Short mmCIF file of C-alpha atoms in Angstrom, two decimals:
data_model
loop_
_atom_site.label_atom_id
_atom_site.label_comp_id
_atom_site.label_asym_id
_atom_site.label_seq_id
_atom_site.Cartn_x
_atom_site.Cartn_y
_atom_site.Cartn_z
CA UNK A 1 51.31 43.50 -78.32
CA UNK A 2 51.98 40.21 -79.57
CA UNK A 3 54.19 39.14 -76.46
CA UNK A 4 51.61 40.26 -74.22
CA UNK A 5 49.12 37.96 -75.86
CA UNK A 6 51.59 35.09 -75.43
CA UNK A 7 52.08 35.62 -72.09
CA UNK A 8 48.73 35.65 -70.87
CA UNK A 9 47.93 32.63 -72.94
CA UNK A 10 50.94 31.07 -71.10
CA UNK A 11 49.38 31.94 -67.68
CA UNK A 12 45.99 30.62 -68.68
CA UNK A 13 47.67 27.51 -69.81
CA UNK A 14 49.67 27.24 -66.57
CA UNK A 15 46.42 27.84 -64.55
CA UNK A 16 44.49 25.47 -66.42
CA UNK A 17 46.90 22.90 -65.95
CA UNK A 18 47.43 23.53 -62.27
CA UNK A 19 43.51 23.36 -62.09
CA UNK A 20 43.49 20.03 -64.04
CA UNK A 21 46.19 18.91 -61.72
CA UNK A 22 44.32 19.76 -58.58
CA UNK A 23 41.24 17.92 -59.88
CA UNK A 24 43.20 14.79 -60.41
CA UNK A 25 44.96 15.37 -57.03
CA UNK A 26 41.78 15.55 -54.99
CA UNK A 27 39.93 13.08 -57.06
CA UNK A 28 41.57 10.47 -54.37
CA UNK A 29 41.93 12.73 -51.33
CA UNK A 30 39.79 15.06 -49.00
CA UNK A 31 40.06 18.71 -49.86
CA UNK A 32 41.86 21.22 -47.78
CA UNK A 33 40.47 22.16 -44.46
CA UNK A 34 38.54 19.13 -43.82
CA UNK A 35 38.01 17.83 -40.42
CA UNK A 36 36.45 14.74 -38.94
CA UNK A 37 35.39 15.69 -35.49
CA UNK A 38 38.74 17.07 -34.24
CA UNK A 39 40.75 15.34 -36.69
CA UNK A 40 42.37 17.21 -39.50
CA UNK A 41 42.12 14.85 -42.68
CA UNK A 42 42.93 17.39 -45.22
CA UNK A 43 44.63 15.94 -48.42
CA UNK A 44 44.40 12.35 -47.13
CA UNK A 45 43.04 9.64 -48.95
CA UNK A 46 40.34 7.46 -47.28
CA UNK A 47 42.71 4.77 -45.87
CA UNK A 48 45.06 7.44 -44.79
CA UNK A 49 42.23 9.32 -43.08
CA UNK A 50 40.72 6.35 -41.39
CA UNK A 51 44.11 5.46 -39.93
CA UNK A 52 44.95 9.00 -38.87
CA UNK A 53 41.47 9.05 -37.06
CA UNK A 54 42.38 5.97 -35.25
CA UNK A 55 46.03 7.01 -34.13
CA UNK A 56 44.49 10.57 -32.88
CA UNK A 57 41.95 8.71 -30.81
CA UNK A 58 43.82 5.95 -29.43
CA UNK A 59 46.60 8.67 -28.36
CA UNK A 60 44.01 11.07 -26.92
CA UNK A 61 44.11 11.70 -22.96
CA UNK A 62 41.67 13.43 -20.98
CA UNK A 63 42.12 14.69 -17.65
CA UNK A 64 38.92 14.11 -15.65
CA UNK A 65 37.77 16.73 -13.10
CA UNK A 66 34.63 16.71 -10.61
CA UNK A 67 33.20 19.87 -9.44
CA UNK A 68 36.46 21.61 -10.71
CA UNK A 69 38.81 19.35 -8.92
CA UNK A 70 41.06 17.32 -11.01
CA UNK A 71 40.74 13.50 -10.14
CA UNK A 72 42.91 11.76 -12.69
CA UNK A 73 43.39 11.02 -16.33
CA UNK A 74 41.91 8.51 -18.90
CA UNK A 75 43.79 7.55 -22.10
CA UNK A 76 41.17 6.84 -24.58
CA UNK A 77 43.29 4.05 -26.09
CA UNK A 78 43.10 2.07 -23.09
CA UNK A 79 39.15 1.80 -23.68
CA UNK A 80 39.63 0.20 -26.75
CA UNK A 81 37.26 2.45 -28.66
CA UNK A 82 35.56 0.54 -31.60
CA UNK A 83 35.35 2.76 -34.55
CA UNK A 84 33.58 2.13 -37.72
CA UNK A 85 34.76 5.11 -39.75
CA UNK A 86 34.62 3.42 -43.25
CA UNK A 87 31.06 4.16 -44.26
CA UNK A 88 30.79 7.71 -42.95
CA UNK A 89 34.11 8.60 -44.37
CA UNK A 90 33.45 7.45 -47.60
CA UNK A 91 29.80 9.02 -47.62
CA UNK A 92 31.79 12.39 -46.53
CA UNK A 93 34.41 11.78 -49.24
CA UNK A 94 31.79 11.15 -52.17
CA UNK A 95 29.86 14.44 -51.14
CA UNK A 96 32.86 16.29 -52.26
CA UNK A 97 33.36 17.79 -55.77
CA UNK A 98 36.72 17.58 -56.91
CA UNK A 99 36.15 20.21 -59.44
CA UNK A 100 35.82 22.60 -56.69
CA UNK A 101 39.12 21.86 -54.94
CA UNK A 102 40.17 25.39 -54.81
CA UNK A 103 37.02 26.39 -52.42
CA UNK A 104 38.66 24.36 -49.88
CA UNK A 105 41.57 26.41 -49.23
CA UNK A 106 39.23 29.63 -48.44
CA UNK A 107 36.56 27.49 -46.31
CA UNK A 108 36.44 24.72 -43.79
CA UNK A 109 34.68 21.55 -43.92
CA UNK A 110 33.89 20.11 -40.58
CA UNK A 111 31.82 17.01 -39.99
CA UNK A 112 31.04 17.37 -36.30
CA UNK A 113 28.61 14.50 -36.29
CA UNK A 114 30.53 11.70 -38.22
CA UNK A 115 32.75 10.75 -34.92
CA UNK A 116 29.73 10.51 -32.53
CA UNK A 117 28.29 8.00 -34.98
CA UNK A 118 30.99 5.72 -35.67
CA UNK A 119 32.58 5.50 -32.06
CA UNK A 120 31.60 2.87 -29.06
CA UNK A 121 33.52 2.62 -25.86
CA UNK A 122 33.75 -0.68 -23.87
CA UNK A 123 31.63 -0.06 -20.98
CA UNK A 124 33.45 -2.47 -18.61
CA UNK A 125 37.08 -1.04 -19.29
CA UNK A 126 35.24 2.42 -18.73
CA UNK A 127 33.84 1.30 -15.41
CA UNK A 128 37.22 -0.15 -14.45
CA UNK A 129 39.03 3.03 -15.45
CA UNK A 130 36.65 5.25 -13.35
CA UNK A 131 37.19 2.86 -10.26
CA UNK A 132 40.71 3.09 -10.69
CA UNK A 133 40.36 6.74 -9.93
CA UNK A 134 38.23 6.47 -7.35
CA UNK A 135 34.84 7.18 -9.09
CA UNK A 136 33.28 3.64 -8.22
CA UNK A 137 29.47 4.05 -7.98
CA UNK A 138 29.82 1.54 -4.90
CA UNK A 139 31.25 4.22 -2.78
CA UNK A 140 28.78 7.05 -4.11
CA UNK A 141 25.64 8.28 -2.88
CA UNK A 142 22.51 7.04 -5.12
CA UNK A 143 19.77 9.35 -6.03
CA UNK A 144 16.48 9.35 -4.26
CA UNK A 145 13.25 9.01 -5.94
CA UNK A 146 10.39 11.16 -4.41
CA UNK A 147 8.22 8.87 -2.46
CA UNK A 148 5.09 8.98 -0.50
CA UNK A 149 5.50 8.50 3.48
CA UNK A 150 3.06 7.97 6.28
CA UNK A 151 3.48 9.16 9.79
CA UNK A 152 0.62 9.43 12.52
CA UNK A 153 1.44 13.19 13.16
CA UNK A 154 1.62 14.19 9.34
CA UNK A 155 -0.39 11.64 7.68
CA UNK A 156 0.53 10.78 4.09
CA UNK A 157 3.10 13.06 2.42
CA UNK A 158 5.62 13.54 -0.43
CA UNK A 159 9.29 13.50 0.02
CA UNK A 160 11.40 15.46 -2.26
CA UNK A 161 13.46 13.51 -4.65
CA UNK A 162 17.36 13.80 -3.70
CA UNK A 163 20.27 14.14 -5.90
CA UNK A 164 22.85 11.79 -5.58
CA UNK A 165 26.58 11.61 -7.18
CA UNK A 166 26.25 8.11 -8.72
CA UNK A 167 27.73 8.22 -12.45
CA UNK A 168 25.77 7.38 -15.34
CA UNK A 169 28.24 5.44 -17.51
CA UNK A 170 26.13 6.38 -20.83
CA UNK A 171 26.41 10.05 -19.92
CA UNK A 172 30.18 9.55 -19.23
CA UNK A 173 30.84 8.08 -22.54
CA UNK A 174 28.81 10.70 -24.32
CA UNK A 175 31.09 13.28 -22.42
CA UNK A 176 34.23 11.49 -23.70
CA UNK A 177 32.94 11.26 -27.28
CA UNK A 178 31.77 14.85 -27.28
CA UNK A 179 35.49 15.72 -25.97
CA UNK A 180 37.02 13.66 -28.53
CA UNK A 181 34.94 15.27 -31.36
CA UNK A 182 35.61 18.82 -29.98
CA UNK A 183 39.08 18.47 -29.44
CA UNK A 184 38.94 19.15 -25.56
CA UNK A 185 41.54 18.00 -23.27
CA UNK A 186 39.70 18.00 -20.09
CA UNK A 187 36.34 16.56 -19.02
CA UNK A 188 33.82 17.71 -16.13
CA UNK A 189 31.71 14.73 -14.92
CA UNK A 190 29.29 16.56 -12.43
CA UNK A 191 26.90 16.83 -15.24
CA UNK A 192 26.72 13.16 -15.74
CA UNK A 193 25.23 12.19 -12.49
CA UNK A 194 22.26 9.58 -12.20
CA UNK A 195 19.17 11.49 -11.68
CA UNK A 196 16.19 10.55 -9.64
CA UNK A 197 13.49 8.70 -11.69
CA UNK A 198 10.48 10.06 -9.87
CA UNK A 199 10.17 13.63 -8.86
CA UNK A 200 7.90 15.11 -6.38
CA UNK A 201 5.50 16.58 -9.42
CA UNK A 202 5.54 13.35 -11.15
CA UNK A 203 2.33 12.05 -12.30
CA UNK A 204 2.52 8.72 -10.58
CA UNK A 205 2.83 10.84 -7.19
CA UNK A 206 0.11 13.10 -7.96
CA UNK A 207 -2.27 10.07 -9.21
CA UNK A 208 -1.55 8.22 -5.84
CA UNK A 209 -1.88 11.16 -3.64
CA UNK A 210 -5.16 12.36 -5.26
CA UNK A 211 -6.42 8.64 -4.38
CA UNK A 212 -5.51 9.02 -0.92
CA UNK A 213 -7.41 12.17 -0.44
CA UNK A 214 -10.59 10.72 -2.18
CA UNK A 215 -10.12 7.69 0.10
CA UNK A 216 -9.67 9.59 3.68
CA UNK A 217 -12.27 12.22 2.72
CA UNK A 218 -14.99 9.31 2.31
CA UNK A 219 -17.56 9.99 5.01
CA UNK A 220 -18.49 6.84 6.81
CA UNK A 221 -21.24 7.31 9.47
CA UNK A 222 -22.33 4.30 11.65
CA UNK A 223 -25.52 4.59 13.34
CA UNK A 224 -24.91 2.43 16.55
CA UNK A 225 -27.62 1.94 18.94
CA UNK A 226 -28.59 5.75 18.64
CA UNK A 227 -25.28 6.97 18.53
CA UNK A 228 -23.65 8.40 15.32
CA UNK A 229 -19.99 7.57 14.71
CA UNK A 230 -18.22 8.78 11.81
CA UNK A 231 -15.04 7.25 11.15
CA UNK A 232 -11.97 9.85 11.60
CA UNK A 233 -9.91 10.83 8.35
CA UNK A 234 -6.76 9.81 10.15
CA UNK A 235 -8.08 6.55 11.03
CA UNK A 236 -8.85 5.76 7.23
CA UNK A 237 -5.28 6.98 6.52
CA UNK A 238 -3.87 4.52 8.88
CA UNK A 239 -5.74 1.68 6.99
CA UNK A 240 -3.99 2.56 3.62
CA UNK A 241 -1.26 0.80 1.90
CA UNK A 242 -0.30 0.30 -1.75
CA UNK A 243 0.31 -2.69 -3.79
CA UNK A 244 2.88 -3.36 -6.59
CA UNK A 245 0.72 -1.22 -8.88
CA UNK A 246 0.41 1.63 -6.76
CA UNK A 247 -3.17 0.86 -6.23
CA UNK A 248 -4.74 1.72 -2.80
CA UNK A 249 -5.33 -1.43 -0.62
CA UNK A 250 -6.91 -1.24 2.98
CA UNK A 251 -5.45 -3.04 5.97
CA UNK A 252 -8.27 -5.38 6.96
CA UNK A 253 -6.71 -6.27 10.44
CA UNK A 254 -6.62 -2.52 11.30
CA UNK A 255 -10.43 -2.17 10.13
CA UNK A 256 -11.22 -5.23 12.43
CA UNK A 257 -9.43 -3.84 15.44
CA UNK A 258 -11.23 -0.39 14.87
CA UNK A 259 -14.40 -2.37 14.92
CA UNK A 260 -13.24 -4.11 18.27
CA UNK A 261 -13.05 -0.49 19.87
CA UNK A 262 -16.43 0.36 18.62
CA UNK A 263 -17.77 -2.92 20.46
CA UNK A 264 -15.63 -1.80 23.45
CA UNK A 265 -17.61 1.54 23.65
CA UNK A 266 -21.15 0.54 22.66
CA UNK A 267 -21.77 -3.13 22.43
CA UNK A 268 -23.34 -4.93 25.45
CA UNK A 269 -22.29 -8.46 24.82
CA UNK A 270 -19.99 -10.17 27.43
CA UNK A 271 -20.02 -6.99 29.88
CA UNK A 272 -21.53 -6.72 33.35
CA UNK A 273 -24.25 -4.22 33.41
CA UNK A 274 -26.02 -2.31 36.14
CA UNK A 275 -29.78 -3.19 36.66
CA UNK A 276 -32.46 -1.73 39.02
CA UNK A 277 -33.79 -4.86 40.77
CA UNK A 278 -37.14 -5.37 42.19
CA UNK A 279 -35.92 -6.27 45.64
CA UNK A 280 -32.56 -5.02 46.10
CA UNK A 281 -32.26 -1.84 44.27
CA UNK A 282 -29.30 -1.32 41.79
CA UNK A 283 -27.29 -4.55 41.37
CA UNK A 284 -24.55 -5.65 39.01
CA UNK A 285 -25.58 -8.52 36.52
CA UNK A 286 -22.75 -10.54 35.13
CA UNK A 287 -22.53 -11.11 31.36
CA UNK A 288 -24.40 -14.12 29.92
CA UNK A 289 -25.98 -14.75 26.49
CA UNK A 290 -28.09 -11.50 26.39
CA UNK A 291 -26.21 -8.72 24.38
CA UNK A 292 -25.09 -7.46 21.13
CA UNK A 293 -22.00 -6.52 19.19
CA UNK A 294 -20.98 -5.37 15.64
CA UNK A 295 -20.36 -8.23 13.41
CA UNK A 296 -16.47 -7.34 12.96
CA UNK A 297 -16.11 -9.79 10.04
CA UNK A 298 -18.97 -8.92 8.09
CA UNK A 299 -18.75 -5.04 8.88
CA UNK A 300 -15.01 -4.96 7.78
CA UNK A 301 -16.12 -6.12 4.27
CA UNK A 302 -18.91 -3.57 4.22
CA UNK A 303 -16.37 -0.89 5.31
CA UNK A 304 -14.08 -1.82 2.46
CA UNK A 305 -16.73 -1.76 -0.04
CA UNK A 306 -17.85 1.87 1.26
CA UNK A 307 -14.30 3.08 0.77
CA UNK A 308 -13.92 1.57 -2.57
CA UNK A 309 -17.07 3.24 -3.80
CA UNK A 310 -15.79 6.52 -2.64
CA UNK A 311 -19.09 7.84 -1.64
CA UNK A 312 -20.37 9.06 1.66
CA UNK A 313 -22.75 6.88 3.42
CA UNK A 314 -24.59 6.93 6.77
CA UNK A 315 -25.81 3.30 7.78
CA UNK A 316 -26.32 0.87 10.41
CA UNK A 317 -23.39 -1.61 11.23
CA UNK A 318 -23.89 -5.33 10.93
CA UNK A 319 -25.17 -6.56 14.41
CA UNK A 320 -25.12 -9.97 16.14
CA UNK A 321 -26.67 -10.93 19.24
CA UNK A 322 -29.64 -9.99 21.31
CA UNK A 323 -31.20 -6.87 22.70
CA UNK A 324 -30.11 -4.50 19.96
CA UNK A 325 -32.29 -1.27 19.81
CA UNK A 326 -31.51 2.27 19.05
CA UNK A 327 -32.09 3.37 22.55
CA UNK A 328 -29.02 1.49 23.65
CA UNK A 329 -30.71 -0.56 26.54
CA UNK A 330 -30.71 -4.11 25.62
CA UNK A 331 -33.07 -4.88 28.65
CA UNK A 332 -35.95 -2.77 27.70
CA UNK A 333 -39.28 -2.84 29.63
CA UNK A 334 -40.08 -6.58 29.23
CA UNK A 335 -37.89 -9.10 30.89
CA UNK A 336 -37.80 -12.02 33.58
CA UNK A 337 -35.93 -11.22 36.65
CA UNK A 338 -34.67 -13.86 39.08
CA UNK A 339 -33.35 -13.23 42.70
CA UNK A 340 -31.31 -16.01 43.83
CA UNK A 341 -31.11 -14.69 47.28
CA UNK A 342 -34.77 -14.20 47.63
CA UNK A 343 -35.78 -17.18 45.53
CA UNK A 344 -38.40 -15.14 43.65
CA UNK A 345 -39.04 -14.63 39.90
CA UNK A 346 -40.65 -11.65 38.13
CA UNK A 347 -42.01 -11.31 34.38
CA UNK A 348 -42.44 -7.75 33.39
CA UNK A 349 -44.13 -6.76 30.24
CA UNK A 350 -44.10 -3.08 29.16
CA UNK A 351 -42.61 -1.95 32.71
CA UNK A 352 -45.57 -3.81 34.61
CA UNK A 353 -44.96 -6.86 36.88
CA UNK A 354 -47.47 -9.81 35.26
CA UNK A 355 -46.12 -12.78 37.13
CA UNK A 356 -44.47 -12.89 40.49
CA UNK A 357 -43.68 -16.22 41.85
CA UNK A 358 -41.34 -18.18 44.23
CA UNK A 359 -39.21 -20.42 42.52
CA UNK A 360 -36.39 -22.97 43.54
CA UNK A 361 -32.75 -22.40 41.84
CA UNK A 362 -29.88 -24.62 41.61
CA UNK A 363 -28.57 -26.60 44.74
CA UNK A 364 -25.08 -25.83 46.04
CA UNK A 365 -22.66 -27.68 43.55
CA UNK A 366 -25.09 -27.23 40.66
CA UNK A 367 -25.81 -23.66 41.34
CA UNK A 368 -27.90 -21.40 38.86
CA UNK A 369 -25.24 -19.33 37.14
CA UNK A 370 -25.94 -15.35 37.66
CA UNK A 371 -25.98 -13.31 34.46
CA UNK A 372 -27.91 -11.74 31.71
CA UNK A 373 -29.65 -13.93 29.13
CA UNK A 374 -32.24 -14.31 26.79
CA UNK A 375 -34.88 -16.93 26.05
CA UNK A 376 -33.88 -18.73 22.52
CA UNK A 377 -36.75 -21.04 22.39
CA UNK A 378 -40.26 -21.96 23.76
CA UNK A 379 -41.21 -25.68 23.99
CA UNK A 380 -44.36 -27.69 25.29
CA UNK A 381 -44.44 -30.96 26.40
CA UNK A 382 -40.70 -31.18 26.51
CA UNK A 383 -38.04 -34.08 27.65
CA UNK A 384 -34.95 -32.60 29.50
CA UNK A 385 -32.11 -34.95 29.41
CA UNK A 386 -28.73 -35.06 30.82
CA UNK A 387 -26.58 -35.81 33.42
CA UNK A 388 -27.04 -35.41 37.24
CA UNK A 389 -23.58 -35.07 38.84
CA UNK A 390 -25.15 -35.45 42.54
CA UNK A 391 -26.59 -38.90 41.57
CA UNK A 392 -23.99 -39.59 38.82
CA UNK A 393 -26.71 -40.73 36.97
CA UNK A 394 -28.34 -39.69 33.25
CA UNK A 395 -31.82 -38.23 33.59
CA UNK A 396 -35.01 -37.76 31.59
CA UNK A 397 -37.30 -35.34 32.83
CA UNK A 398 -40.54 -34.58 31.07
CA UNK A 399 -42.02 -30.98 31.74
CA UNK A 400 -45.02 -28.92 30.35
CA UNK A 401 -43.19 -25.86 29.59
CA UNK A 402 -39.55 -25.32 28.51
CA UNK A 403 -37.91 -21.88 28.07
CA UNK A 404 -34.18 -22.25 27.61
CA UNK A 405 -32.02 -19.20 28.08
CA UNK A 406 -28.22 -20.06 28.09
CA UNK A 407 -25.96 -22.64 25.99
CA UNK A 408 -25.30 -24.66 29.18
CA UNK A 409 -28.58 -26.42 29.66
CA UNK A 410 -30.16 -23.65 32.24
CA UNK A 411 -34.03 -22.44 31.68
CA UNK A 412 -37.12 -22.10 32.94
CA UNK A 413 -39.72 -25.03 33.58
CA UNK A 414 -42.47 -26.10 35.52
CA UNK A 415 -41.41 -28.61 38.40
CA UNK A 416 -44.29 -30.79 39.57
CA UNK A 417 -41.89 -32.71 41.83
CA UNK A 418 -41.13 -29.86 44.10
CA UNK A 419 -43.06 -29.73 47.24
CA UNK A 420 -42.09 -26.35 48.23
CA UNK A 421 -41.03 -23.35 46.43
CA UNK A 422 -38.87 -20.19 47.97
CA UNK A 423 -37.09 -20.04 51.13
CA UNK A 424 -34.41 -22.53 51.65
CA UNK A 425 -35.67 -25.09 49.38
CA UNK A 426 -32.84 -24.77 46.90
CA UNK A 427 -30.25 -25.55 49.49
CA UNK A 428 -31.81 -29.12 50.15
CA UNK A 429 -33.70 -29.63 47.12
CA UNK A 430 -32.24 -27.34 44.56
CA UNK A 431 -32.17 -27.86 40.48
CA UNK A 432 -29.26 -28.55 38.28
CA UNK A 433 -29.05 -24.96 37.66
CA UNK A 434 -32.64 -24.32 35.96
CA UNK A 435 -35.49 -22.27 37.45
CA UNK A 436 -37.91 -24.50 38.90
CA UNK A 437 -41.13 -23.08 38.82
CA UNK A 438 -44.55 -23.86 40.51
CA UNK A 439 -46.93 -25.61 37.70
CA UNK A 440 -49.67 -23.61 38.24
CA UNK A 441 -47.72 -20.48 37.58
CA UNK A 442 -45.55 -21.78 34.68
CA UNK A 443 -48.51 -21.57 32.26
CA UNK A 444 -48.64 -17.61 32.81
CA UNK A 445 -44.78 -17.36 32.58
CA UNK A 446 -44.77 -19.35 29.34
CA UNK A 447 -47.68 -17.37 27.77
CA UNK A 448 -46.03 -13.98 28.53
CA UNK A 449 -42.57 -15.07 27.49
CA UNK A 450 -40.94 -14.83 23.86
CA UNK A 451 -37.91 -15.60 22.26
CA UNK A 452 -35.38 -13.10 22.86
CA UNK A 453 -36.80 -11.84 26.23
CA UNK A 454 -33.93 -11.06 28.43
CA UNK A 455 -33.68 -13.14 31.59
CA UNK A 456 -31.73 -11.39 34.48
CA UNK A 457 -30.41 -13.53 37.20
CA UNK A 458 -28.71 -11.86 40.04
#
């Protein structure tokens, strides 16, 4: 019995001595089964562990594969990784309890995240290594962002983003560091491609497309001389483009051109017109000062304001010129008609002839210019001044009544110096282009005339 007691005590003493020795041993070393990433640092001091980690990492070689095909290898040491393991290793070491050293033999302690936090790779050297393996981004296809495109056939539409195969160097570094940490020998880089920054469902894309829909669905109806013209959606789409902030901007030149097409179709200014004359039936009257058109500059700004407001609108456009009315006929029922061939003038009021008189028009060489005009002024006791190319002298001619109708000096006035009116008088004693009217008739002409009244000369 006594011997048994002595034996048990001896074993306990040995165990206590061994345990104490273990405490002393692991007071300066990492415990058994301790790894830092994939590096075993068991039973090493802090300096030894740091040195081993650096040696293992610098000697590490990875096989690089892309889509399962091997493209070459990279030795980590050639990338000169920068390691700052001291602080993390010290923290790891201090977290261990030397009194529990025995448990290290029965369970492992792996500090997986430590390596990722302490290693940096030289990006330029990594780029060079990849280029040496034929993996330079210069020869690779870039990812394509989703974009908004326009064609006349489709209008505005979204093109899908497209994947490329250019490499994201940050992701390649992350793959390498994960490989070091996990003890991998091969790295597949097809998960490190640069991705498109904008997808077809991106909020920016959705926002812009919504703006486009609002703009093109804005209904602008122009009431032009009795005609209702709604600007087509596809036309509005053609006007749209975007500034650097993805805000809608409208092409003012295209709006201006569109208004030109409306003038071509509806305006009367600078266009010949068919006219039912008093003595010759239907005649063609050449363009003159009579007529109206859409004021393209002002109306361009009006349409811009309508589009920016985004509200449906129906209105008349801004008009310039004379003779505009909702019926589309800029001559109307009240006008002055002059027939050069018949040397006769008629004044119509509300469709009825109120004055009919022979007149004298321009002599050959200073002919009265046919056209559709309108009276722009009424003046009594006027002095007509100008230059007579036939006599090559300036003149001043007093008249009782003066009705100018064009921008070159033509007008209707009394001509007391004429001894005859009508017939062939104009051929030998014609005017410089004006409509010479008998003085006893001119007062009636003047009384019935008004500013803006059409004057048709044919």
